[in-house]
PDB file of C-alpha atoms in Angstrom:
ATOM      1  CA  MET I   1      28.688  91.433  62.278  1.00 35.00           C
ATOM      2  CA  GLN I   2      25.444  89.858  60.999  1.00 35.00           C
ATOM      3  CA  LEU I   3      23.923  87.481  63.205  1.00 36.00           C
ATOM      4  CA  ALA I   4      21.968  84.333  62.219  1.00 44.00           C
ATOM      5  CA  GLY I   5      18.365  84.101  62.164  1.00 47.00           C
ATOM      6  CA  LEU I   6      16.056  81.423  62.910  1.00 46.00           C
ATOM      7  CA  HIS I   7      14.623  79.303  60.119  1.00 45.00           C
ATOM      8  CA  GLY I   8      13.042  76.073  59.530  1.00 44.00           C
ATOM      9  CA  ARG I   9      13.309  73.243  57.063  1.00 41.00           C
ATOM     10  CA  ARG I  10      12.064  69.735  56.790  1.00 45.00           C
ATOM     11  CA  PRO I  11      12.274  66.918  54.636  1.00 44.00           C
ATOM     12  CA  VAL I  12       9.929  66.872  52.172  1.00 41.00           C
ATOM     13  CA  LYS I  13       9.723  63.019  51.609  1.00 51.00           C
ATOM     14  CA  LYS I  14       7.649  61.297  54.368  1.00 57.00           C
ATOM     15  CA  PRO I  15       8.693  57.762  55.472  1.00 62.00           C
ATOM     16  CA  LEU I  16       7.431  54.530  54.072  1.00 84.00           C
ATOM     17  CA  VAL I  17       5.027  52.860  56.487  1.00 91.00           C
ATOM     18  CA  SER I  18       4.942  49.280  56.989  1.00 93.00           C
ATOM     19  CA  LEU I  19       1.860  47.117  56.691  1.00 95.00           C
ATOM     20  CA  LYS I  20       2.017  46.188  60.576  1.00 96.00           C
ATOM     21  CA  ASN I  21       2.472  49.727  61.322  1.00 96.00           C
ATOM     22  CA  ARG I  22      -0.127  51.087  59.216  1.00 97.00           C
ATOM     23  CA  LYS I  23      -2.925  48.544  60.930  1.00 98.00           C
ATOM     24  CA  ALA I  24      -1.603  49.674  64.257  1.00 98.00           C
ATOM     25  CA  ARG I  25      -1.724  53.359  63.365  1.00 98.00           C
ATOM     26  CA  VAL I  26      -5.524  52.769  62.171  1.00 98.00           C
ATOM     27  CA  GLU I  27      -6.260  50.716  65.439  1.00 98.00           C
ATOM     28  CA  TRP I  28      -5.011  53.486  67.606  1.00 98.00           C
ATOM     29  CA  ALA I  29      -6.587  56.235  65.582  1.00 98.00           C
ATOM     30  CA  LYS I  30     -10.148  54.228  66.119  1.00 98.00           C
ATOM     31  CA  GLN I  31      -9.616  53.688  69.626  1.00 98.00           C
ATOM     32  CA  HIS I  32      -8.854  57.196  70.259  1.00 98.00           C
ATOM     33  CA  LEU I  33     -11.332  59.096  67.780  1.00 98.00           C
ATOM     34  CA  SER I  34     -13.959  59.973  69.894  1.00 97.00           C
ATOM     35  CA  TRP I  35     -11.469  61.371  72.977  1.00 97.00           C
ATOM     36  CA  GLY I  36     -11.944  64.920  74.235  1.00 94.00           C
ATOM     37  CA  PRO I  37     -10.496  67.285  76.351  1.00 92.00           C
ATOM     38  CA  ARG I  38     -11.490  65.001  79.247  1.00 92.00           C
ATOM     39  CA  GLU I  39      -9.756  61.884  77.973  1.00 95.00           C
ATOM     40  CA  TRP I  40      -6.927  63.956  77.189  1.00 95.00           C
ATOM     41  CA  ALA I  41      -6.443  65.450  80.570  1.00 92.00           C
ATOM     42  CA  ASN I  42      -3.245  64.732  82.341  1.00 91.00           C
ATOM     43  CA  HIS I  43      -1.332  63.541  79.417  1.00 96.00           C
ATOM     44  CA  ILE I  44       2.158  64.756  78.941  1.00 97.00           C
ATOM     45  CA  TRP I  45       3.238  64.910  75.276  1.00 98.00           C
ATOM     46  CA  SER I  46       6.928  64.848  74.748  1.00 97.00           C
ATOM     47  CA  ASP I  47       9.933  64.575  71.718  1.00 95.00           C
ATOM     48  CA  GLU I  48      13.336  65.620  71.054  1.00 94.00           C
ATOM     49  CA  SER I  49      14.069  68.473  68.132  1.00 91.00           C
ATOM     50  CA  LYS I  50      17.310  69.926  66.809  1.00 86.00           C
ATOM     51  CA  PHE I  51      17.979  73.285  65.886  1.00 79.00           C
ATOM     52  CA  ASN I  52      21.142  73.941  63.646  1.00 70.00           C
ATOM     53  CA  LEU I  53      22.985  77.294  63.413  1.00 64.00           C
ATOM     54  CA  PHE I  54      24.671  78.041  59.757  1.00 57.00           C
ATOM     55  CA  GLY I  55      26.411  81.110  60.516  1.00 51.00           C
ATOM     56  CA  THR I  56      24.834  83.969  58.779  1.00 49.00           C
ATOM     57  CA  ASP I  57      22.092  81.645  56.934  1.00 45.00           C
ATOM     58  CA  GLY I  58      20.143  81.188  59.999  1.00 53.00           C
ATOM     59  CA  ILE I  59      18.906  78.467  62.165  1.00 55.00           C
ATOM     60  CA  GLN I  60      17.098  75.531  60.476  1.00 56.00           C
ATOM     61  CA  TRP I  61      15.015  73.085  62.438  1.00 59.00           C
ATOM     62  CA  ILE I  62      14.989  69.430  60.943  1.00 61.00           C
ATOM     63  CA  ARG I  63      12.246  67.607  61.320  1.00 58.00           C
ATOM     64  CA  ARG I  64      12.890  63.745  60.953  1.00 55.00           C
ATOM     65  CA  PRO I  65      10.749  61.006  60.282  1.00 50.00           C
ATOM     66  CA  ILE I  66      10.506  58.552  63.289  1.00 44.00           C
ATOM     67  CA  GLY I  67      13.141  55.934  62.918  1.00 47.00           C
ATOM     68  CA  SER I  68      14.983  58.293  60.861  1.00 49.00           C
ATOM     69  CA  ARG I  69      15.965  60.649  63.205  1.00 46.00           C
ATOM     70  CA  TYR I  70      20.016  60.372  62.965  1.00 42.00           C
ATOM     71  CA  ALA I  71      20.183  59.168  59.334  1.00 49.00           C
ATOM     72  CA  PRO I  72      22.706  60.909  57.155  1.00 46.00           C
ATOM     73  CA  GLN I  73      20.067  62.630  54.914  1.00 46.00           C
ATOM     74  CA  TYR I  74      18.453  64.325  58.205  1.00 44.00           C
ATOM     75  CA  GLN I  75      21.771  65.788  59.587  1.00 43.00           C
ATOM     76  CA  CYS I  76      22.992  69.150  58.575  1.00 43.00           C
ATOM     77  CA  PRO I  77      26.708  69.667  57.138  1.00 41.00           C
ATOM     78  CA  THR I  78      29.174  70.929  59.634  1.00 40.00           C
ATOM     79  CA  VAL I  79      30.149  74.336  58.966  1.00 40.00           C
ATOM     80  CA  LYS I  80      33.464  76.008  59.947  1.00 40.00           C
ATOM     81  CA  HIS I  81      32.214  79.539  60.911  1.00 41.00           C
ATOM     82  CA  GLY I  82      29.362  80.666  63.087  1.00 47.00           C
ATOM     83  CA  GLY I  83      28.021  77.114  63.238  1.00 54.00           C
ATOM     84  CA  GLY I  84      26.569  75.203  66.004  1.00 67.00           C
ATOM     85  CA  SER I  85      23.425  73.455  66.811  1.00 77.00           C
ATOM     86  CA  VAL I  86      21.324  72.843  69.937  1.00 87.00           C
ATOM     87  CA  MET I  87      19.236  69.773  70.589  1.00 90.00           C
ATOM     88  CA  VAL I  88      16.387  70.250  73.191  1.00 94.00           C
ATOM     89  CA  TRP I  89      13.658  67.693  74.707  1.00 97.00           C
ATOM     90  CA  GLY I  90      10.466  69.196  75.667  1.00 97.00           C
ATOM     91  CA  CYS I  91       6.866  68.358  77.060  1.00 98.00           C
ATOM     92  CA  PHE I  92       3.508  69.811  77.686  1.00 97.00           C
ATOM     93  CA  PRO I  93       0.340  68.587  79.081  1.00 96.00           C
ATOM     94  CA  ASP I  94      -3.409  69.916  78.614  1.00 94.00           C
ATOM     95  CA  THR I  95      -2.604  72.589  81.259  1.00 92.00           C
ATOM     96  CA  SER I  96       0.389  74.562  80.838  1.00 92.00           C
ATOM     97  CA  MET I  97       3.755  74.200  79.167  1.00 96.00           C
ATOM     98  CA  GLY I  98       6.324  72.046  80.159  1.00 96.00           C
ATOM     99  CA  PRO I  99      10.079  72.320  80.685  1.00 97.00           C
ATOM    100  CA  LEU I 100      12.316  72.608  77.949  1.00 97.00           C
ATOM    101  CA  LYS I 101      15.545  70.592  78.570  1.00 97.00           C
ATOM    102  CA  ARG I 102      18.988  71.293  76.465  1.00 96.00           C
ATOM    103  CA  ILE I 103      20.724  68.082  75.600  1.00 94.00           C
ATOM    104  CA  VAL I 104      24.398  68.584  75.382  1.00 90.00           C
ATOM    105  CA  GLY I 105      26.126  65.801  73.189  1.00 86.00           C
ATOM    106  CA  THR I 106      24.464  62.603  72.093  1.00 88.00           C
ATOM    107  CA  ILE I 107      21.367  61.522  73.721  1.00 92.00           C
ATOM    108  CA  ASP I 108      21.531  57.781  74.239  1.00 94.00           C
ATOM    109  CA  ARG I 109      19.160  55.807  76.994  1.00 96.00           C
ATOM    110  CA  TYR I 110      21.094  57.055  79.862  1.00 97.00           C
ATOM    111  CA  VAL I 111      20.715  60.553  78.975  1.00 96.00           C
ATOM    112  CA  TYR I 112      16.883  60.144  78.407  1.00 97.00           C
ATOM    113  CA  GLU I 113      16.757  58.499  81.867  1.00 98.00           C
ATOM    114  CA  ASP I 114      18.438  61.422  83.145  1.00 98.00           C
ATOM    115  CA  ILE I 115      15.861  63.739  81.534  1.00 98.00           C
ATOM    116  CA  LEU I 116      13.063  61.709  82.992  1.00 98.00           C
ATOM    117  CA  GLU I 117      14.371  61.174  86.312  1.00 98.00           C
ATOM    118  CA  ASN I 118      15.388  64.858  87.037  1.00 98.00           C
ATOM    119  CA  THR I 119      13.537  67.160  84.752  1.00 98.00           C
ATOM    120  CA  MET I 120      10.533  65.495  83.722  1.00 97.00           C
ATOM    121  CA  ARG I 121       9.174  63.485  86.739  1.00 97.00           C
ATOM    122  CA  PRO I 122       9.743  66.405  89.387  1.00 96.00           C
ATOM    123  CA  TRP I 123       7.795  68.757  86.926  1.00 96.00           C
ATOM    124  CA  ALA I 124       5.203  66.365  86.423  1.00 96.00           C
ATOM    125  CA  ARG I 125       4.821  65.738  89.894  1.00 93.00           C
ATOM    126  CA  SER I 126       4.750  69.429  90.820  1.00 93.00           C
ATOM    127  CA  ASN I 127       2.500  70.485  88.183  1.00 92.00           C
ATOM    128  CA  SER I 128       0.079  67.374  87.242  1.00 87.00           C
ATOM    129  CA  GLY I 129      -0.057  65.855  90.526  1.00 80.00           C
ATOM    130  CA  ARG I 130       0.207  61.930  90.842  1.00 79.00           C
ATOM    131  CA  SER I 131      -2.420  60.784  88.149  1.00 89.00           C
ATOM    132  CA  TRP I 132      -0.757  61.259  84.490  1.00 94.00           C
ATOM    133  CA  VAL I 133       0.087  59.262  81.550  1.00 97.00           C
ATOM    134  CA  PHE I 134       3.386  59.975  79.754  1.00 98.00           C
ATOM    135  CA  GLN I 135       3.732  59.887  75.749  1.00 98.00           C
ATOM    136  CA  GLN I 136       6.795  59.177  74.005  1.00 98.00           C
ATOM    137  CA  ASP I 137       7.575  57.894  70.519  1.00 95.00           C
ATOM    138  CA  ASN I 138       9.103  54.463  69.767  1.00 95.00           C
ATOM    139  CA  ASP I 139      12.419  55.563  69.294  1.00 94.00           C
ATOM    140  CA  PRO I 140      15.032  52.774  70.242  1.00 95.00           C
ATOM    141  CA  LYS I 141      16.307  54.897  73.205  1.00 95.00           C
ATOM    142  CA  HIS I 142      12.830  55.409  74.762  1.00 97.00           C
ATOM    143  CA  THR I 143      11.807  51.872  74.355  1.00 96.00           C
ATOM    144  CA  SER I 144      14.988  50.300  75.781  1.00 97.00           C
ATOM    145  CA  GLY I 145      15.003  48.020  78.542  1.00 97.00           C
ATOM    146  CA  HIS I 146      17.059  50.303  80.721  1.00 97.00           C
ATOM    147  CA  VAL I 147      14.497  53.094  80.270  1.00 98.00           C
ATOM    148  CA  ALA I 148      11.640  50.284  80.522  1.00 98.00           C
ATOM    149  CA  ASN I 149      12.626  49.578  83.929  1.00 98.00           C
ATOM    150  CA  TRP I 150      12.869  53.443  85.160  1.00 98.00           C
ATOM    151  CA  PHE I 151       9.270  53.184  84.047  1.00 98.00           C
ATOM    152  CA  ARG I 152       8.571  50.426  85.969  1.00 97.00           C
ATOM    153  CA  ARG I 153      10.335  51.520  88.819  1.00 97.00           C
ATOM    154  CA  ARG I 154       8.875  54.959  88.752  1.00 96.00           C
ATOM    155  CA  ARG I 155       5.196  53.568  88.179  1.00 96.00           C
ATOM    156  CA  VAL I 156       4.628  55.733  85.393  1.00 96.00           C
ATOM    157  CA  ASP I 157       1.837  55.165  83.246  1.00 96.00           C
ATOM    158  CA  LEU I 158       2.662  55.091  79.475  1.00 97.00           C
ATOM    159  CA  LEU I 159       0.347  55.703  76.471  1.00 98.00           C
ATOM    160  CA  GLU I 160       0.339  52.812  74.001  1.00 97.00           C
ATOM    161  CA  TRP I 161       2.042  54.569  71.007  1.00 98.00           C
ATOM    162  CA  PRO I 162       1.973  53.414  67.135  1.00 97.00           C
ATOM    163  CA  SER I 163       5.372  53.538  65.434  1.00 95.00           C
ATOM    164  CA  GLN I 164       5.807  55.547  62.786  1.00 93.00           C
ATOM    165  CA  SER I 165       3.315  58.495  63.913  1.00 95.00           C
ATOM    166  CA  PRO I 166       4.545  61.938  64.105  1.00 93.00           C
ATOM    167  CA  ASP I 167       1.294  62.842  62.616  1.00 94.00           C
ATOM    168  CA  LEU I 168      -0.359  62.002  65.680  1.00 97.00           C
ATOM    169  CA  ASN I 169       1.623  63.604  68.164  1.00 96.00           C
ATOM    170  CA  PRO I 170       0.574  67.224  68.904  1.00 95.00           C
ATOM    171  CA  ILE I 171       4.242  68.334  69.689  1.00 95.00           C
ATOM    172  CA  GLU I 172       5.321  68.000  66.437  1.00 91.00           C
ATOM    173  CA  HIS I 173       3.258  71.199  65.578  1.00 92.00           C
ATOM    174  CA  MET I 174       4.398  72.637  68.980  1.00 94.00           C
ATOM    175  CA  TRP I 175       7.999  72.677  67.431  1.00 91.00           C
ATOM    176  CA  GLU I 176       6.268  74.527  64.466  1.00 88.00           C
ATOM    177  CA  GLU I 177       4.746  77.187  66.542  1.00 90.00           C
ATOM    178  CA  LEU I 178       8.295  77.571  68.477  1.00 88.00           C
ATOM    179  CA  GLU I 179       9.800  78.073  64.894  1.00 82.00           C
ATOM    180  CA  ARG I 180       7.340  80.761  63.754  1.00 83.00           C
ATOM    181  CA  ARG I 181       7.735  82.623  67.096  1.00 83.00           C
ATOM    182  CA  LEU I 182      11.677  82.600  66.340  1.00 80.00           C
ATOM    183  CA  LYS I 183      11.488  83.984  62.793  1.00 73.00           C
ATOM    184  CA  ARG I 184      12.806  87.269  63.684  1.00 68.00           C
ATOM    185  CA  VAL I 185      15.323  86.280  66.490  1.00 71.00           C
ATOM    186  CA  ARG I 186      18.980  86.596  66.063  1.00 73.00           C
ATOM    187  CA  ALA I 187      21.708  84.257  67.746  1.00 76.00           C
ATOM    188  CA  SER I 188      25.141  83.826  67.377  1.00 76.00           C
ATOM    189  CA  ASN I 189      26.016  80.871  68.971  1.00 79.00           C
ATOM    190  CA  ALA I 190      24.281  77.699  70.677  1.00 82.00           C
ATOM    191  CA  ASN I 191      23.939  79.151  74.221  1.00 87.00           C
ATOM    192  CA  GLN I 192      22.011  82.295  72.601  1.00 86.00           C
ATOM    193  CA  ILE I 193      19.867  79.812  70.355  1.00 85.00           C
ATOM    194  CA  PHE I 194      18.998  77.817  73.520  1.00 91.00           C
ATOM    195  CA  ALA I 195      18.170  81.034  75.326  1.00 91.00           C
ATOM    196  CA  GLN I 196      15.891  82.425  72.515  1.00 88.00           C
ATOM    197  CA  LEU I 197      14.532  78.679  72.067  1.00 91.00           C
ATOM    198  CA  GLU I 198      13.637  78.760  76.046  1.00 95.00           C
ATOM    199  CA  ALA I 199      12.189  82.242  76.191  1.00 93.00           C
ATOM    200  CA  ALA I 200       9.832  81.567  73.059  1.00 92.00           C
ATOM    201  CA  TRP I 201       8.771  77.929  74.411  1.00 95.00           C
ATOM    202  CA  LYS I 202       7.669  79.467  78.033  1.00 95.00           C
ATOM    203  CA  SER I 203       5.622  82.208  76.073  1.00 94.00           C
ATOM    204  CA  ILE I 204       3.588  80.030  74.140  1.00 96.00           C
ATOM    205  CA  PRO I 205      -0.055  80.458  75.229  1.00 95.00           C
ATOM    206  CA  MET I 206      -2.332  78.113  76.526  1.00 95.00           C
ATOM    207  CA  THR I 207      -4.575  78.792  73.410  1.00 96.00           C
ATOM    208  CA  VAL I 208      -2.076  77.069  71.422  1.00 95.00           C
ATOM    209  CA  VAL I 209      -1.984  73.943  73.584  1.00 95.00           C
ATOM    210  CA  GLN I 210      -5.623  73.847  73.468  1.00 95.00           C
ATOM    211  CA  THR I 211      -5.756  74.272  69.522  1.00 95.00           C
ATOM    212  CA  LEU I 212      -3.400  71.363  68.958  1.00 95.00           C
ATOM    213  CA  LEU I 213      -5.484  68.981  71.525  1.00 96.00           C
ATOM    214  CA  ASP I 214      -8.626  69.938  69.988  1.00 96.00           C
ATOM    215  CA  SER I 215      -7.011  68.598  66.756  1.00 96.00           C
ATOM    216  CA  MET I 216      -6.950  65.078  67.881  1.00 97.00           C
ATOM    217  CA  PRO I 217      -9.865  63.752  66.476  1.00 97.00           C
ATOM    218  CA  ARG I 218      -9.102  65.261  63.186  1.00 97.00           C
ATOM    219  CA  ARG I 219      -5.835  63.345  63.444  1.00 97.00           C
ATOM    220  CA  CYS I 220      -7.328  60.190  64.086  1.00 98.00           C
ATOM    221  CA  GLN I 221      -9.950  60.581  61.234  1.00 98.00           C
ATOM    222  CA  ALA I 222      -7.156  61.481  59.048  1.00 97.00           C
ATOM    223  CA  VAL I 223      -5.073  58.623  59.602  1.00 98.00           C
ATOM    224  CA  ILE I 224      -8.404  56.257  59.278  1.00 98.00           C
ATOM    225  CA  ASP I 225      -9.134  57.600  56.244  1.00 97.00           C
ATOM    226  CA  ALA I 226      -5.335  57.290  54.845  1.00 96.00           C
ATOM    227  CA  LYS I 227      -5.561  53.813  55.823  1.00 96.00           C
ATOM    228  CA  GLY I 228      -2.557  54.289  58.281  1.00 96.00           C
ATOM    229  CA  TYR I 229      -0.405  56.024  55.410  1.00 94.00           C
ATOM    230  CA  PRO I 230       1.245  59.260  56.634  1.00 93.00           C
ATOM    231  CA  THR I 231      -1.234  62.384  56.846  1.00 93.00           C
ATOM    232  CA  LYS I 232      -1.166  65.957  56.383  1.00 89.00           C
ATOM    233  CA  TYR I 233      -0.484  66.575  59.815  1.00 89.00           C
TER     234      TYR I 233
END
């Protein structure tokens, strides 16, 4: 039996960015343009990603524009033989790779709170001490009142984040790095997919983390130059 390989796919079209969001993106980029390693220290970058298994056609990583994550055009069709998918949540700071958490079923604000409480926070307190800043995008489940209450209750500092800005988030390229490391890996079901994902995630060296964080000034400059429209990142 031929097993599925790991491959990636992402939509070609980029999302339309509203005037309000374009202005917010430029303002954020200007505020953080001069930030270097010292300023970005103890920031924890986070995101969710989905990997789909298509029988012998392999696993396809679907990169969705912010706000379109569950739109039909970014969903993979159901397959009858050898199909499956794995949703994961991951994070990393400037000093190490963080945890990669498998999400079973649909992720909503309650599932997300559970990840924050039982995966992110214990790991952050053990690895980043008591002083750290958490980054998340503006997905509705992230910004829900339920989750906002958790951040207040746990006194977690949040990085202010402009909407529709995956190109400013270095974790987007961390998913690409993970994808590259899985090109020759094989899997036949969702459990095997996650096992391979987790092993590859843990093997990503600090040089990759540093390279991504070193790109932040260029990302900010690109957004400024593009007047808030999506950039190449």
